[in-house]
Amino acid sequence: METLKDLVRGVKVDSQAAVLLTSAACGVGALLMVMRTVSEHQTVNDKIQRARSRRTENLQRAEQEVLRYKQSHPSCDSGAILSLSLSELTKQLREGSLCPEDVFYSYMQKALAVHKELNCCTEILLESFDQLRTIGSNKDGLLYGVPISIKDNVSYKNYDCTCGIIMNLSQPAKKDSVIVEVLKKQGAIPFTKTNLPQALLNYDCSNPIFGQTVNPCNPQKTSGGSSGGEGALIGGGGSILGIGSDIGGSIRIPASFCGICGFKPTAGRLSSQGIVPIYRGQKCVLSSPGPMARDVDSLALCMQALLCDHMFSLDPTVPPLPFNLQTYQSSKPLRIGYFEHDGYTQPPPSMVRGLREVKALLEQAGHTVVPYEPLRVSQAVNELILKGVFADGAATMLQKLKGGPLDPCLKPQIVLYSIPNWLKRILVFLLTPFVSSASLSPAEVWKQHAAVEDYISDTIAHWRKRNIDVLLCPMIGPAFNFLYCGLSSLTMIYNLLNFPAGAVPVSTVTAQDEEDLKHLKGLYQDTWEKMHKEAVSGAEGLPVAVQCVALPWQDELCLRFMKEVEQLVKHKKN
Ligand SMILES: CCCCCCCC/C=C\CCCCCCCC(=O)NCC(=O)O
């Protein structure tokens, strides 16, 4: 009996001890977890702080260099230099009536001033000062002495390609991207890297490392995504030529929002080696680097400079097709397909008005404009683009964002991707088109690729039937308010099709456009359209652009068409 009592007492003591021990273990575990979280948080903050400090230091060093140069060269007429077009600038540099130093320091000074206003630069490439010293050896280059800006995700040796993601900090590029190498060889001087939205798939331009870039025409508006730093810097006059990247409109959208020109070439025409994507390996929708500038001639010159033997030998996967100047300079009348909406996205009245004005100008100039109806756009966006880009159920993106702060412009997207599939299926009506981020099996991915191939060949057949050379169609814009989270079909469809496409500014939003917007009914009268209407409101005075498109590999024809539009609009104004 005694023994049993002892035993029970012992067990009691043991179970108390066990409770105590378990509680202590839990407490220690929780403490360790809190400590780990705090330390991870600290590491993240330290990394962000380091990146910001580096930017600040480099900006200050650049400012000092500019000051020193300007003091010792009082005759440097920056106003005159900054007002030159790229073709005038390159001509004067070539002839020697302008020196590369005056040009470089004028643009550096202007970029620093624009950055202060718009927060568009992520790095000043200090090596550019060294490159300037030896630039004489590249005198024959097509871009001799031209300062050039590059988007954050374009590799430049020793600098991060952050893509606005913490995980990418302190991972400096081991070498220059092929595009940077070729630009340097052609005499261009990359001098700054520019901002983008966290993870690149956004119409806004903000990330937790470098913050929000604002629009040069109205700081209450975004400069656009994802090459929004380029849009803001070039639109603000701080760069004459820039390189962006585009998988859903990221060159064309900031160009449209900031009143400049942007060109997305056929994917594969320019080397993508060293351009950091968000979804490496994703092949349903193709990304393409391309130029952004104030006028179409600058885009063409940049393409001409890049499409050279040096690029073809550095990256033999690029087809050795030099720039076809004859096509670019041709003036043969064109047969132009035309539509004002694609049945998926209703552009606001300002963009439709701009489009109609351009259509009338083209007809007056002797071109033939015929109606064109884009094929199965809903299916293309919901089933081909979104399912294809998120074939991994958005896992790659979510993985890359782990452990770091989320930017407010990305949060709504991430919330949508994080909803479990069973709930998505229930909320399908509410969530479409975002319901597509459910992972696919390999067999489904193959089916997806086949469906994309079919869509491309059906669209090409449709063009042939209409017998059109190019397409004039709506562009996304005018510039959105911050934090818009919706989806437009207007640009991404040409990434899916892999057709070259460009944005050209043609007008500005009038008071009447704003009034008409208030009465816009839209195609579906749903929440997405309501959000879109809100995003484009308050845009009076902001740029209005159109989109020009050609068939794959007809990049020069697309540029030629863009140039025609630009010229007609210019002559109408004068
Ligand atoms: C073909 C890409 C579409 C992805 C859709 C993402 C989910 C929709 C959420 C918001 C709309 C964002 C659209 C982004 C368009 C610009 C993306 C882009 O071109 N990025 C450039 C790049 O990755 O190089």
CSV table of N, CA and C in Angstrom, one decimal, residues 340-349 352 516-533:
chain,number,residue,atom,x,y,z
A,340,GLU,N,-10.6,49.7,-81.2
A,340,GLU,CA,-10.7,50.6,-80.0
A,340,GLU,C,-10.8,49.9,-78.7
A,341,HIS,N,-11.3,48.7,-78.7
A,341,HIS,CA,-11.3,47.9,-77.5
A,341,HIS,C,-11.3,46.4,-78.0
A,342,ASP,N,-10.8,45.5,-77.1
A,342,ASP,CA,-10.6,44.1,-77.5
A,342,ASP,C,-11.6,43.2,-76.9
A,343,GLY,N,-12.7,43.8,-76.3
A,343,GLY,CA,-13.7,43.0,-75.6
A,343,GLY,C,-13.3,42.6,-74.2
A,344,TYR,N,-12.1,42.9,-73.8
A,344,TYR,CA,-11.7,42.5,-72.5
A,344,TYR,C,-11.4,43.8,-71.6
A,345,THR,N,-10.7,44.7,-72.2
A,345,THR,CA,-10.3,45.9,-71.5
A,345,THR,C,-11.0,47.1,-72.3
A,346,GLN,N,-11.7,47.9,-71.6
A,346,GLN,CA,-12.2,49.2,-72.2
A,346,GLN,C,-11.3,50.3,-71.8
A,347,PRO,N,-10.6,50.9,-72.9
A,347,PRO,CA,-9.7,52.0,-72.6
A,347,PRO,C,-10.5,53.2,-72.2
A,348,PRO,N,-10.0,54.1,-71.4
A,348,PRO,CA,-10.7,55.4,-71.1
A,348,PRO,C,-10.9,56.3,-72.3
A,349,PRO,N,-11.8,57.2,-72.2
A,349,PRO,CA,-12.1,58.1,-73.4
A,349,PRO,C,-10.9,58.8,-74.0
A,352,VAL,N,-9.1,56.5,-76.3
A,352,VAL,CA,-9.8,56.2,-77.5
A,352,VAL,C,-9.8,57.4,-78.4
A,516,ASP,N,-15.9,62.9,-69.9
A,516,ASP,CA,-16.5,61.7,-70.5
A,516,ASP,C,-16.2,60.4,-69.7
A,517,LEU,N,-15.1,60.4,-69.0
A,517,LEU,CA,-14.7,59.3,-68.1
A,517,LEU,C,-15.8,59.0,-67.1
A,518,LYS,N,-16.3,60.2,-66.5
A,518,LYS,CA,-17.3,60.0,-65.5
A,518,LYS,C,-18.5,59.3,-66.0
A,519,HIS,N,-18.8,59.4,-67.3
A,519,HIS,CA,-20.0,58.7,-67.8
A,519,HIS,C,-19.7,57.4,-68.5
A,520,LEU,N,-18.4,57.0,-68.4
A,520,LEU,CA,-18.0,55.7,-69.1
A,520,LEU,C,-18.7,54.5,-68.5
A,521,LYS,N,-19.4,53.7,-69.3
A,521,LYS,CA,-20.2,52.6,-68.8
A,521,LYS,C,-19.2,51.3,-68.7
A,522,GLY,N,-18.3,51.2,-69.6
A,522,GLY,CA,-17.4,50.0,-69.6
A,522,GLY,C,-18.1,48.8,-70.3
A,523,LEU,N,-17.4,47.7,-70.3
A,523,LEU,CA,-17.9,46.5,-71.0
A,523,LEU,C,-18.6,45.6,-70.0
A,524,TYR,N,-18.2,45.5,-68.8
A,524,TYR,CA,-18.8,44.6,-67.9
A,524,TYR,C,-19.5,45.2,-66.6
A,525,GLN,N,-19.2,46.5,-66.4
A,525,GLN,CA,-19.7,47.2,-65.2
A,525,GLN,C,-19.4,46.4,-63.9
A,526,ASP,N,-18.2,45.8,-63.8
A,526,ASP,CA,-17.9,45.1,-62.6
A,526,ASP,C,-16.9,45.8,-61.7
A,527,THR,N,-16.5,45.2,-60.6
A,527,THR,CA,-15.6,45.9,-59.7
A,527,THR,C,-14.2,46.2,-60.3
A,528,TRP,N,-13.8,45.3,-61.2
A,528,TRP,CA,-12.5,45.5,-61.9
A,528,TRP,C,-12.5,46.8,-62.7
A,529,GLU,N,-13.6,46.9,-63.4
A,529,GLU,CA,-13.8,48.1,-64.3
A,529,GLU,C,-13.9,49.4,-63.4
A,530,LYS,N,-14.6,49.3,-62.3
A,530,LYS,CA,-14.7,50.4,-61.4
A,530,LYS,C,-13.3,50.8,-60.9
A,531,MET,N,-12.5,49.8,-60.5
A,531,MET,CA,-11.1,50.1,-60.0
A,531,MET,C,-10.3,50.8,-61.1
A,532,HIS,N,-10.5,50.3,-62.3
A,532,HIS,CA,-9.7,50.9,-63.5
A,532,HIS,C,-10.1,52.3,-63.7
A,533,LYS,N,-11.4,52.6,-63.7
A,533,LYS,CA,-11.9,53.9,-63.9
A,533,LYS,C,-11.3,54.9,-62.8
